[in-house]
Amino acid sequence: MSKSERKSVLPSEPSHGYEFGGPLGAFATSLGLPLVCYLATFLCNDISGCPVPSALHPWSLTVAKLKEETGWPGFQGLISTKVTVWVLGYYFLSLVLQAALPGVLTEGVELSSGGRLKYKFNAFSSAVTVIGAAALGTFVQGPDFPLWTFIWDNYTQLITVNLGVAFSLACFVYARSFSVKAGNKEQRELAPGGHSGNLVYDWFIGRELNPRVTLPVFGTIDIKAFCELRPGMLGWVLLNLAFCAHQYKVYGYVSDSIIFITFFQALYVFDALYMEPAILTTMDITTDGFGFMLAFGDLAWLPFIYSLQARYLAVFPVDLGYAGLAGLFAVQGFGYYIFRGANNEKNRFRTNPKDPKVAHLKYIETKSGSKLLISGWWGITRHINYLGDWIMAWSYCLPTGIAGYMVQQSSSLSDHPADGSIFGGTPTRSPVVQGEARGWGMAITYFYVVYFAILLVHREMRDEEKCMRKYGKDWEVYREKVPWRLIPYIY
C-alpha cells in the first residue's frame, strides 16, 4: 500500500482515547438519556400534575397509583404504526425539500485525506416552506389543524419513533464505516476518536467522520449535516407551535409566556438555519464522528427536551405582564448579542481576514498556519459564544416562574380520556393550581439551563483538548493571551 493510499483511510488525527466515560459511559448514556425523555413526559403531564403527586409523597408511592397518575399506556402504547408512517413521511419530506429547493453549494474544511466535501444548503428555505404550509392550515382550521392535534395526541409515540430512527441510523453508519478503504475516491475517513475498537463506544461516538449515501433522485446526502439542522431543529419549532395551539383550545387564549418562548426559540432555530454554512467549522462536523450520540441528540433529545417549557405552559399558562416581558427581552437580547456577534466575527475572520469588519483584530499565527484571535469577542474568553448561548437558555426557562402545578380531579384519575397516549383525548378544563407542587416543577422546566451549562462546559473542555493536541505550545501562548475559558474573571 502506498503512502498516499494509507493517508486516504486514516482519520484527521490519531485516535486519542476514550471520552464520555469510555464504553461504560457510552452504554449508560445511550440507555439513560432516552429514559429521561420518557420520564419528563410522564412525570409532568396534564392528567395529575407537574410533577405527579406521588413524587411529592414518595412514602405513599405504589406502582398502581403511579401508573394512574402518569397515564401509563403500557409498553404497547409507546409505539404506533400510524405515527411511525407519518414520522418517516416527515423525514422523507425533509429529503424532498433538500433535493428540490434551490440551495447554496459550499465546500467544507479540508480533510486529512485531501480535498473538500461539497454541501448543498437550503435548510432555511425548507423550514420556511413547512412553516408556511402549517400557517396556512392553521389559518383555515385554527387550533384544530390536524398537525397540531396529531402532535399533542401522539406525543409519546413521536418520541419512540424518533428514538428508533436515531438507533437505526447509528447502526447503519457504524456497519457502513467498515467499507472505508484505502484509496477511496469518495473522500471518506474515520473520525479521530471513533475507531477505538470497542463496538459499544465506537457505535455511540461515531466511527466515520462524514457518512454519506447516494440515493436515486435525491443525489448525495450527508447524513450528519442533514440531521444537524433539519428534522430535529424544525421539529422543535413544530412542537412548540402545537403546544400553543393546545393552550388556545383549552383556555381560549395564548399566554404571553408561551408566545415569548415559542418566538425566541424559533428565532434561534431560524438563525441557525439561515447561517447553515457556519456548521462546517464546528466540532460536530470537523471532529466528531456520526454515531448514536449525535443521531439521538439531533433527532430526539433536542426537540423533545428543549421544548419542555412550552409543553409545561400549554397546561399551566403563566402571564408575565409588561414588566416580566421587558426583563426577559433584556436577558434574551444580551445573550443573542454575544452569541451572534461572536459567531459572525469568527466566521468573517475565517472566510476573509481582510474584511474591514475584522481586519483590525489581533491574532497569533500557529505553526500549522491557523490564526487564533486574541482581541474582539474572542479576546474576552476562549469560548465567548457559549456564554451567549447559555444566557439565552435562561430566557427560555424563566417564563415558567416558580414552576409546578396540580390538576384537580372531580373524579378518579382513571376517568381521564386516554387513547394510548399520555396527552390524548378531548381537552378538558379541570382546575389546574400550584398547590404543594409549587417549586417542584422547576426540576423539569429549568432542567434545560442546568443541562446546557454542563453540556457547554464539557464541550469547552473537549475543545481545549483538541486544540492542545493540534497547536501544542502555540495553544499555551494563546491561553496566556486569553486566560478565561467561558466566563470572564470567573471561569
Short mmCIF file of C-alpha atoms in Angstrom, two decimals:
data_model
loop_
_atom_site.label_atom_id
_atom_site.label_comp_id
_atom_site.label_asym_id
_atom_site.label_seq_id
_atom_site.Cartn_x
_atom_site.Cartn_y
_atom_site.Cartn_z
CA MET A 1 0.00 0.00 0.00
CA SER A 2 1.47 3.37 -0.99
CA LYS A 3 1.85 6.30 1.40
CA SER A 4 -0.92 8.24 -0.35
CA GLU A 5 -3.25 5.26 -0.17
CA ARG A 6 -2.64 4.82 3.55
CA LYS A 7 -3.33 8.52 4.16
CA SER A 8 -6.73 8.37 2.45
CA VAL A 9 -8.12 5.96 5.01
CA LEU A 10 -6.63 7.48 8.14
CA PRO A 11 -8.65 9.83 10.36
CA SER A 12 -7.81 13.52 10.54
CA GLU A 13 -5.99 12.86 13.85
CA PRO A 14 -4.73 9.74 15.62
CA SER A 15 -7.17 8.07 17.98
CA HIS A 16 -6.95 9.97 21.25
CA GLY A 17 -8.51 7.70 23.83
CA TYR A 18 -11.96 7.50 25.35
CA GLU A 19 -14.36 10.33 26.14
CA PHE A 20 -17.75 10.34 27.91
CA GLY A 21 -16.57 7.73 30.41
CA GLY A 22 -15.49 5.22 27.77
CA PRO A 23 -17.59 2.15 26.86
CA LEU A 24 -19.39 2.09 30.22
CA GLY A 25 -20.28 5.78 29.95
CA ALA A 26 -21.40 5.33 26.35
CA PHE A 27 -23.66 2.44 27.34
CA ALA A 28 -25.12 4.32 30.33
CA THR A 29 -25.73 7.46 28.25
CA SER A 30 -27.34 5.51 25.41
CA LEU A 31 -29.71 3.88 27.89
CA GLY A 32 -30.22 6.71 30.37
CA LEU A 33 -30.88 9.76 28.21
CA PRO A 34 -33.73 8.17 26.20
CA LEU A 35 -35.22 7.20 29.56
CA VAL A 36 -35.03 10.86 30.62
CA CYS A 37 -37.14 11.80 27.59
CA TYR A 38 -39.89 9.43 28.75
CA LEU A 39 -39.61 10.41 32.43
CA ALA A 40 -40.01 14.10 31.59
CA THR A 41 -43.13 13.20 29.63
CA PHE A 42 -44.84 11.02 32.19
CA LEU A 43 -43.81 12.80 35.39
CA CYS A 44 -45.01 16.18 34.10
CA ASN A 45 -48.41 15.74 32.45
CA ASP A 46 -51.94 17.10 32.02
CA ILE A 47 -53.53 14.25 33.98
CA SER A 48 -52.35 14.74 37.56
CA GLY A 49 -49.69 17.41 37.68
CA CYS A 50 -46.09 18.50 37.25
CA PRO A 51 -44.56 16.68 38.99
CA VAL A 52 -47.09 13.93 39.60
CA PRO A 53 -48.46 13.89 43.19
CA SER A 54 -46.72 10.62 44.07
CA ALA A 55 -43.38 12.31 43.50
CA LEU A 56 -44.26 14.72 46.31
CA HIS A 57 -45.21 11.88 48.66
CA PRO A 58 -42.82 9.04 47.79
CA TRP A 59 -43.60 7.20 51.04
CA SER A 60 -47.12 6.52 49.75
CA LEU A 61 -45.98 5.62 46.26
CA THR A 62 -47.33 2.45 44.66
CA VAL A 63 -46.87 1.18 41.15
CA ALA A 64 -50.63 1.15 40.55
CA LYS A 65 -51.03 4.76 41.68
CA LEU A 66 -48.03 5.92 39.65
CA LYS A 67 -49.45 4.29 36.53
CA GLU A 68 -52.75 6.05 37.16
CA GLU A 69 -51.15 9.46 37.70
CA THR A 70 -48.88 9.22 34.68
CA GLY A 71 -51.48 7.84 32.29
CA TRP A 72 -49.17 4.89 31.58
CA PRO A 73 -50.38 3.36 28.29
CA GLY A 74 -48.44 0.11 28.64
CA PHE A 75 -45.39 -0.71 26.59
CA GLN A 76 -47.57 -1.42 23.58
CA GLY A 77 -48.89 2.13 23.81
CA LEU A 78 -45.41 3.62 23.34
CA ILE A 79 -45.39 2.80 19.63
CA SER A 80 -47.90 3.18 16.84
CA THR A 81 -47.78 2.09 13.22
CA LYS A 82 -49.67 5.21 12.15
CA VAL A 83 -47.26 7.53 13.96
CA THR A 84 -44.27 5.64 12.56
CA VAL A 85 -45.53 6.10 9.00
CA TRP A 86 -46.19 9.83 9.49
CA VAL A 87 -42.81 10.48 11.12
CA LEU A 88 -40.99 8.66 8.32
CA GLY A 89 -43.05 10.76 5.93
CA TYR A 90 -41.76 13.86 7.70
CA TYR A 91 -38.16 12.70 7.17
CA PHE A 92 -38.95 11.95 3.55
CA LEU A 93 -40.37 15.45 3.12
CA SER A 94 -37.12 16.87 4.50
CA LEU A 95 -35.20 14.91 1.86
CA VAL A 96 -37.54 16.10 -0.89
CA LEU A 97 -37.18 19.73 0.11
CA GLN A 98 -33.39 19.47 0.30
CA ALA A 99 -33.28 17.98 -3.20
CA ALA A 100 -35.97 20.09 -4.85
CA LEU A 101 -35.39 23.59 -3.49
CA PRO A 102 -32.53 25.78 -4.71
CA GLY A 103 -29.56 25.88 -2.38
CA VAL A 104 -26.09 27.28 -1.82
CA LEU A 105 -23.23 24.96 -2.74
CA THR A 106 -20.39 25.21 -0.23
CA GLU A 107 -17.15 23.36 0.37
CA GLY A 108 -16.25 22.07 3.82
CA VAL A 109 -12.88 22.31 5.53
CA GLU A 110 -10.01 20.33 4.04
CA LEU A 111 -9.99 16.67 5.01
CA SER A 112 -6.88 14.93 6.30
CA SER A 113 -7.10 12.64 3.27
CA GLY A 114 -7.11 15.68 1.00
CA GLY A 115 -9.89 17.51 -0.78
CA ARG A 116 -13.07 19.09 0.50
CA LEU A 117 -16.59 17.72 0.65
CA LYS A 118 -19.33 19.70 -1.05
CA TYR A 119 -22.61 20.57 0.67
CA LYS A 120 -25.93 21.90 -0.58
CA PHE A 121 -27.52 24.19 1.99
CA ASN A 122 -31.19 25.16 1.90
CA ALA A 123 -32.42 24.27 5.39
CA PHE A 124 -33.77 27.80 5.88
CA SER A 125 -35.97 27.79 2.78
CA SER A 126 -37.04 24.20 3.56
CA ALA A 127 -38.18 25.20 7.05
CA VAL A 128 -39.95 28.33 5.76
CA THR A 129 -41.86 26.12 3.31
CA VAL A 130 -43.04 23.76 6.05
CA ILE A 131 -43.94 26.55 8.50
CA GLY A 132 -45.71 28.42 5.72
CA ALA A 133 -47.86 25.38 4.92
CA ALA A 134 -48.62 24.92 8.63
CA ALA A 135 -49.56 28.60 8.96
CA LEU A 136 -51.95 28.29 6.03
CA GLY A 137 -53.56 25.20 7.54
CA THR A 138 -53.91 26.96 10.91
CA PHE A 139 -55.48 29.99 9.22
CA VAL A 140 -58.12 27.74 7.68
CA GLN A 141 -58.75 25.33 10.56
CA GLY A 142 -57.45 27.16 13.61
CA PRO A 143 -56.03 25.15 16.54
CA ASP A 144 -57.79 22.05 15.20
CA PHE A 145 -55.37 21.90 12.28
CA PRO A 146 -54.53 18.15 12.16
CA LEU A 147 -50.78 18.69 12.51
CA TRP A 148 -51.19 20.27 15.95
CA THR A 149 -53.69 17.75 17.27
CA PHE A 150 -51.59 14.87 15.90
CA ILE A 151 -48.50 16.08 17.77
CA TRP A 152 -50.37 16.54 21.05
CA ASP A 153 -52.32 13.28 20.88
CA ASN A 154 -49.31 11.17 19.87
CA TYR A 155 -46.52 12.89 21.76
CA THR A 156 -45.13 9.79 23.48
CA GLN A 157 -45.19 7.72 20.29
CA LEU A 158 -43.35 10.54 18.49
CA ILE A 159 -40.51 10.19 20.99
CA THR A 160 -40.37 6.45 20.39
CA VAL A 161 -40.25 6.71 16.61
CA ASN A 162 -37.53 9.35 16.62
CA LEU A 163 -35.51 7.24 19.04
CA GLY A 164 -35.94 4.35 16.63
CA VAL A 165 -34.70 6.45 13.71
CA ALA A 166 -31.65 7.57 15.71
CA PHE A 167 -30.84 3.99 16.75
CA SER A 168 -31.24 2.71 13.20
CA LEU A 169 -29.05 5.42 11.72
CA ALA A 170 -26.35 4.75 14.32
CA CYS A 171 -26.33 1.06 13.43
CA PHE A 172 -26.34 1.77 9.70
CA VAL A 173 -23.42 4.22 9.71
CA TYR A 174 -21.42 2.03 12.11
CA ALA A 175 -21.75 -1.03 9.87
CA ARG A 176 -21.08 1.01 6.75
CA SER A 177 -17.96 2.61 8.23
CA PHE A 178 -16.09 -0.66 7.70
CA SER A 179 -16.32 -0.13 3.95
CA VAL A 180 -13.94 2.84 4.21
CA LYS A 181 -10.93 1.60 2.30
CA ALA A 182 -7.51 2.79 1.25
CA GLY A 183 -7.50 4.81 -1.95
CA ASN A 184 -11.20 5.61 -1.53
CA LYS A 185 -12.20 8.25 -4.07
CA GLU A 186 -15.32 9.17 -2.10
CA GLN A 187 -13.24 11.15 0.41
CA ARG A 188 -14.38 9.05 3.37
CA GLU A 189 -12.37 8.82 6.54
CA LEU A 190 -12.67 7.69 10.13
CA ALA A 191 -13.32 10.11 12.99
CA PRO A 192 -10.33 10.79 15.28
CA GLY A 193 -12.00 9.36 18.37
CA GLY A 194 -14.29 6.81 16.80
CA HIS A 195 -12.03 3.87 16.00
CA SER A 196 -11.13 2.59 19.45
CA GLY A 197 -12.02 -0.98 18.55
CA ASN A 198 -14.75 -1.17 21.20
CA LEU A 199 -18.09 -1.80 19.47
CA VAL A 200 -20.32 -0.02 22.00
CA TYR A 201 -18.12 3.04 22.28
CA ASP A 202 -17.50 3.43 18.55
CA TRP A 203 -21.21 2.93 17.79
CA PHE A 204 -22.02 5.66 20.30
CA ILE A 205 -19.32 8.20 19.44
CA GLY A 206 -19.38 7.65 15.67
CA ARG A 207 -16.80 5.70 13.70
CA GLU A 208 -16.98 7.50 10.35
CA LEU A 209 -16.45 11.26 10.22
CA ASN A 210 -18.83 12.26 7.44
CA PRO A 211 -21.02 9.30 6.40
CA ARG A 212 -22.84 9.89 3.13
CA VAL A 213 -25.26 7.97 0.93
CA THR A 214 -26.24 8.43 -2.69
CA LEU A 215 -29.95 7.95 -3.32
CA PRO A 216 -31.83 7.83 -6.63
CA VAL A 217 -33.35 11.23 -7.46
CA PHE A 218 -32.09 12.80 -4.20
CA GLY A 219 -28.40 12.52 -5.03
CA THR A 220 -25.72 12.54 -2.32
CA ILE A 221 -26.95 13.08 1.25
CA ASP A 222 -24.52 13.91 4.02
CA ILE A 223 -26.23 12.12 6.92
CA LYS A 224 -24.59 14.14 9.67
CA ALA A 225 -25.21 17.55 8.10
CA PHE A 226 -28.80 16.53 7.28
CA CYS A 227 -29.58 15.55 10.87
CA GLU A 228 -27.77 18.51 12.36
CA LEU A 229 -30.17 21.23 11.24
CA ARG A 230 -33.19 19.69 9.57
CA PRO A 231 -35.69 17.23 11.13
CA GLY A 232 -34.89 17.87 14.79
CA MET A 233 -34.43 21.65 14.73
CA LEU A 234 -37.62 22.21 12.75
CA GLY A 235 -39.35 19.60 14.90
CA TRP A 236 -38.53 21.73 17.97
CA VAL A 237 -40.45 24.66 16.45
CA LEU A 238 -43.37 22.48 15.39
CA LEU A 239 -43.70 21.01 18.88
CA ASN A 240 -43.81 24.48 20.42
CA LEU A 241 -46.48 25.59 17.96
CA ALA A 242 -48.55 22.51 18.75
CA PHE A 243 -48.35 23.39 22.45
CA CYS A 244 -49.54 26.94 21.68
CA ALA A 245 -52.48 25.52 19.74
CA HIS A 246 -53.40 23.22 22.62
CA GLN A 247 -53.28 26.04 25.15
CA TYR A 248 -55.66 28.04 22.97
CA LYS A 249 -58.04 25.09 22.64
CA VAL A 250 -58.18 24.58 26.40
CA TYR A 251 -58.06 28.15 27.70
CA GLY A 252 -59.31 30.23 24.77
CA TYR A 253 -56.15 32.38 24.60
CA VAL A 254 -52.39 32.09 24.17
CA SER A 255 -50.34 33.42 27.08
CA ASP A 256 -47.54 35.94 26.67
CA SER A 257 -45.10 33.50 28.28
CA ILE A 258 -45.59 30.73 25.72
CA ILE A 259 -45.56 33.29 22.89
CA PHE A 260 -42.23 34.61 24.16
CA ILE A 261 -40.63 31.16 24.37
CA THR A 262 -42.01 29.99 21.03
CA PHE A 263 -40.97 33.15 19.20
CA PHE A 264 -37.42 33.33 20.52
CA GLN A 265 -36.73 29.63 20.24
CA ALA A 266 -37.99 29.83 16.65
CA LEU A 267 -35.69 32.83 16.12
CA TYR A 268 -32.80 30.77 17.49
CA VAL A 269 -33.63 27.91 15.12
CA PHE A 270 -34.12 30.05 12.02
CA ASP A 271 -30.97 32.00 12.82
CA ALA A 272 -29.05 28.70 12.82
CA LEU A 273 -30.74 27.60 9.60
CA TYR A 274 -30.01 30.91 7.88
CA MET A 275 -26.36 30.64 8.92
CA GLU A 276 -26.26 26.97 7.91
CA PRO A 277 -22.82 27.05 6.22
CA ALA A 278 -21.32 28.04 9.60
CA ILE A 279 -21.74 24.44 10.84
CA LEU A 280 -18.87 23.39 8.56
CA THR A 281 -16.33 24.76 11.05
CA THR A 282 -18.00 23.34 14.17
CA MET A 283 -16.65 20.40 16.16
CA ASP A 284 -19.71 18.33 15.22
CA ILE A 285 -18.72 18.43 11.55
CA THR A 286 -14.92 18.68 11.63
CA THR A 287 -14.07 16.35 14.51
CA ASP A 288 -16.90 14.17 15.83
CA GLY A 289 -17.99 11.06 14.02
CA PHE A 290 -21.67 10.42 13.45
CA GLY A 291 -22.97 7.77 15.82
CA PHE A 292 -25.78 7.39 18.32
CA MET A 293 -24.57 10.40 20.31
CA LEU A 294 -25.25 12.88 17.51
CA ALA A 295 -28.18 11.00 15.98
CA PHE A 296 -30.03 10.86 19.30
CA GLY A 297 -29.07 14.41 20.21
CA ASP A 298 -30.24 15.84 16.89
CA LEU A 299 -33.42 13.85 16.37
CA ALA A 300 -34.81 13.09 19.84
CA TRP A 301 -33.12 14.92 22.68
CA LEU A 302 -33.10 18.37 21.11
CA PRO A 303 -36.76 18.65 20.01
CA PHE A 304 -38.36 16.87 22.98
CA ILE A 305 -36.18 18.17 25.83
CA TYR A 306 -35.67 21.72 24.53
CA SER A 307 -39.44 22.18 24.19
CA LEU A 308 -40.24 21.22 27.81
CA GLN A 309 -41.03 24.80 28.86
CA ALA A 310 -43.64 25.32 26.15
CA ARG A 311 -45.25 21.97 26.96
CA TYR A 312 -45.46 22.96 30.62
CA LEU A 313 -47.09 26.30 29.75
CA ALA A 314 -49.59 24.59 27.46
CA VAL A 315 -51.13 23.05 30.59
CA PHE A 316 -50.40 25.79 33.13
CA PRO A 317 -50.31 29.26 31.48
CA VAL A 318 -48.23 31.98 33.11
CA ASP A 319 -48.99 35.64 32.46
CA LEU A 320 -45.81 37.72 32.60
CA GLY A 321 -47.12 41.24 32.04
CA TYR A 322 -45.12 44.11 30.56
CA ALA A 323 -42.50 44.17 33.33
CA GLY A 324 -41.85 40.43 33.08
CA LEU A 325 -41.58 40.59 29.30
CA ALA A 326 -39.21 43.55 29.47
CA GLY A 327 -36.89 41.63 31.78
CA LEU A 328 -36.92 38.58 29.56
CA PHE A 329 -36.27 40.68 26.44
CA ALA A 330 -33.21 42.11 28.18
CA VAL A 331 -31.84 38.65 29.05
CA GLN A 332 -32.56 37.27 25.60
CA GLY A 333 -31.18 40.32 23.79
CA PHE A 334 -27.97 40.33 25.81
CA GLY A 335 -27.37 36.63 25.18
CA TYR A 336 -28.14 36.89 21.48
CA TYR A 337 -25.89 39.95 21.13
CA ILE A 338 -22.93 37.98 22.47
CA PHE A 339 -23.80 34.73 20.65
CA ARG A 340 -24.37 36.17 17.19
CA GLY A 341 -21.69 38.85 17.43
CA ALA A 342 -19.01 36.32 18.40
CA ASN A 343 -20.02 33.76 15.76
CA ASN A 344 -20.25 36.36 12.99
CA GLU A 345 -16.83 37.72 13.93
CA LYS A 346 -15.29 34.23 13.83
CA ASN A 347 -16.90 33.29 10.52
CA ARG A 348 -15.89 36.56 8.85
CA PHE A 349 -12.31 36.19 10.02
CA ARG A 350 -12.08 32.60 8.83
CA THR A 351 -13.65 33.43 5.49
CA ASN A 352 -11.87 36.71 4.75
CA PRO A 353 -9.39 38.09 7.32
CA LYS A 354 -9.15 41.28 5.23
CA ASP A 355 -12.85 42.08 5.70
CA PRO A 356 -12.98 45.67 7.08
CA LYS A 357 -15.16 44.45 9.96
CA VAL A 358 -12.45 42.10 11.26
CA ALA A 359 -9.21 43.35 9.65
CA HIS A 360 -8.33 45.32 12.81
CA LEU A 361 -8.43 42.27 15.07
CA LYS A 362 -5.25 40.99 16.66
CA TYR A 363 -4.25 37.33 16.36
CA ILE A 364 -1.40 34.90 16.76
CA GLU A 365 -0.39 32.57 13.93
CA THR A 366 0.37 28.97 14.79
CA LYS A 367 2.97 26.72 13.21
CA SER A 368 0.13 24.90 11.44
CA GLY A 369 -0.84 28.16 9.72
CA SER A 370 -4.03 28.71 11.72
CA LYS A 371 -4.78 32.16 13.12
CA LEU A 372 -6.14 32.47 16.65
CA LEU A 373 -7.96 35.67 17.56
CA ILE A 374 -6.81 37.42 20.74
CA SER A 375 -8.94 40.57 20.51
CA GLY A 376 -12.57 41.43 19.84
CA TRP A 377 -15.11 38.97 21.16
CA TRP A 378 -12.55 36.16 21.20
CA GLY A 379 -10.16 38.18 23.29
CA ILE A 380 -12.67 38.17 26.17
CA THR A 381 -12.89 34.41 26.64
CA ARG A 382 -11.84 31.44 24.55
CA HIS A 383 -15.45 30.31 24.07
CA ILE A 384 -17.43 33.53 24.40
CA ASN A 385 -20.17 32.27 22.05
CA TYR A 386 -21.03 29.52 24.55
CA LEU A 387 -21.66 32.16 27.22
CA GLY A 388 -24.15 33.95 24.96
CA ASP A 389 -25.87 30.66 24.22
CA TRP A 390 -26.22 29.88 27.93
CA ILE A 391 -27.62 33.33 28.76
CA MET A 392 -30.30 32.82 26.13
CA ALA A 393 -31.13 29.47 27.74
CA TRP A 394 -32.15 31.33 30.91
CA SER A 395 -34.71 33.36 28.99
CA TYR A 396 -36.39 30.12 27.89
CA CYS A 397 -36.76 28.81 31.46
CA LEU A 398 -37.60 31.97 33.40
CA PRO A 399 -41.09 32.38 31.83
CA THR A 400 -42.23 29.27 33.74
CA GLY A 401 -41.56 31.10 37.02
CA ILE A 402 -41.65 29.11 40.25
CA ALA A 403 -42.94 26.10 38.39
CA GLY A 404 -45.16 23.24 39.46
CA TYR A 405 -48.90 22.52 39.27
CA MET A 406 -51.56 20.02 40.30
CA VAL A 407 -54.55 19.01 38.20
CA GLN A 408 -57.59 18.85 40.45
CA GLN A 409 -59.83 15.96 39.51
CA SER A 410 -63.54 15.81 40.32
CA SER A 411 -63.44 12.06 39.89
CA SER A 412 -60.94 9.26 39.65
CA LEU A 413 -57.89 9.83 37.52
CA SER A 414 -58.87 6.72 35.64
CA ASP A 415 -61.72 8.70 34.09
CA HIS A 416 -59.24 10.84 32.24
CA PRO A 417 -59.62 10.21 28.50
CA ALA A 418 -56.78 8.17 27.12
CA ASP A 419 -56.14 6.56 23.77
CA GLY A 420 -52.71 5.05 24.29
CA SER A 421 -51.11 8.49 24.61
CA ILE A 422 -50.40 10.48 27.71
CA PHE A 423 -51.87 13.60 26.11
CA GLY A 424 -54.64 12.01 24.05
CA GLY A 425 -58.34 12.72 24.31
CA THR A 426 -60.57 15.76 24.36
CA PRO A 427 -59.11 18.85 26.06
CA THR A 428 -60.66 19.44 29.46
CA ARG A 429 -60.81 22.38 31.86
CA SER A 430 -60.03 20.54 35.07
CA PRO A 431 -58.81 23.18 37.56
CA VAL A 432 -55.03 23.47 37.48
CA VAL A 433 -53.47 25.01 40.60
CA GLN A 434 -49.97 25.11 42.01
CA GLY A 435 -50.74 23.92 45.50
CA GLU A 436 -47.97 21.92 47.12
CA ALA A 437 -46.36 21.29 43.73
CA ARG A 438 -45.17 24.92 43.60
CA GLY A 439 -41.43 24.99 43.08
CA TRP A 440 -41.02 21.26 42.48
CA GLY A 441 -41.82 21.62 38.79
CA MET A 442 -38.65 23.66 38.35
CA ALA A 443 -36.73 20.39 38.29
CA ILE A 444 -38.32 19.90 34.86
CA THR A 445 -38.78 23.41 33.45
CA TYR A 446 -35.25 24.54 34.50
CA PHE A 447 -33.62 21.24 33.58
CA TYR A 448 -32.63 22.72 30.23
CA VAL A 449 -30.48 25.54 31.62
CA VAL A 450 -28.67 23.19 34.05
CA TYR A 451 -28.11 20.54 31.40
CA PHE A 452 -26.98 23.17 28.89
CA ALA A 453 -24.38 24.52 31.31
CA ILE A 454 -22.96 21.02 31.77
CA LEU A 455 -23.02 20.46 28.01
CA LEU A 456 -21.21 23.70 27.21
CA VAL A 457 -18.54 23.22 29.90
CA HIS A 458 -17.93 19.66 28.70
CA ARG A 459 -17.80 20.81 25.10
CA GLU A 460 -15.39 23.57 26.03
CA MET A 461 -13.14 21.03 27.74
CA ARG A 462 -13.20 18.83 24.63
CA ASP A 463 -12.33 21.89 22.52
CA GLU A 464 -9.38 22.61 24.80
CA GLU A 465 -8.04 19.06 24.50
CA LYS A 466 -8.42 19.08 20.73
CA CYS A 467 -6.68 22.43 20.35
CA MET A 468 -3.84 21.39 22.68
CA ARG A 469 -3.23 18.32 20.52
CA LYS A 470 -3.43 20.36 17.34
CA TYR A 471 -1.48 23.50 18.27
CA GLY A 472 0.78 22.35 21.12
CA LYS A 473 2.91 25.20 22.52
CA ASP A 474 1.09 27.74 20.35
CA TRP A 475 -2.07 26.97 22.32
CA GLU A 476 -0.24 27.58 25.58
CA VAL A 477 0.74 31.02 24.27
CA TYR A 478 -2.85 31.65 23.24
CA ARG A 479 -4.13 30.69 26.70
CA GLU A 480 -1.77 33.24 28.26
CA LYS A 481 -3.21 35.92 25.96
CA VAL A 482 -6.83 34.86 26.61
CA PRO A 483 -6.83 33.29 30.10
CA TRP A 484 -10.58 32.88 30.62
CA ARG A 485 -12.34 29.81 29.27
CA LEU A 486 -16.04 30.73 29.33
CA ILE A 487 -16.99 33.47 31.81
CA PRO A 488 -14.64 36.45 32.24
CA TYR A 489 -12.93 36.58 35.66
CA ILE A 490 -14.88 33.52 36.85
CA TYR A 491 -14.07 30.52 34.63
#
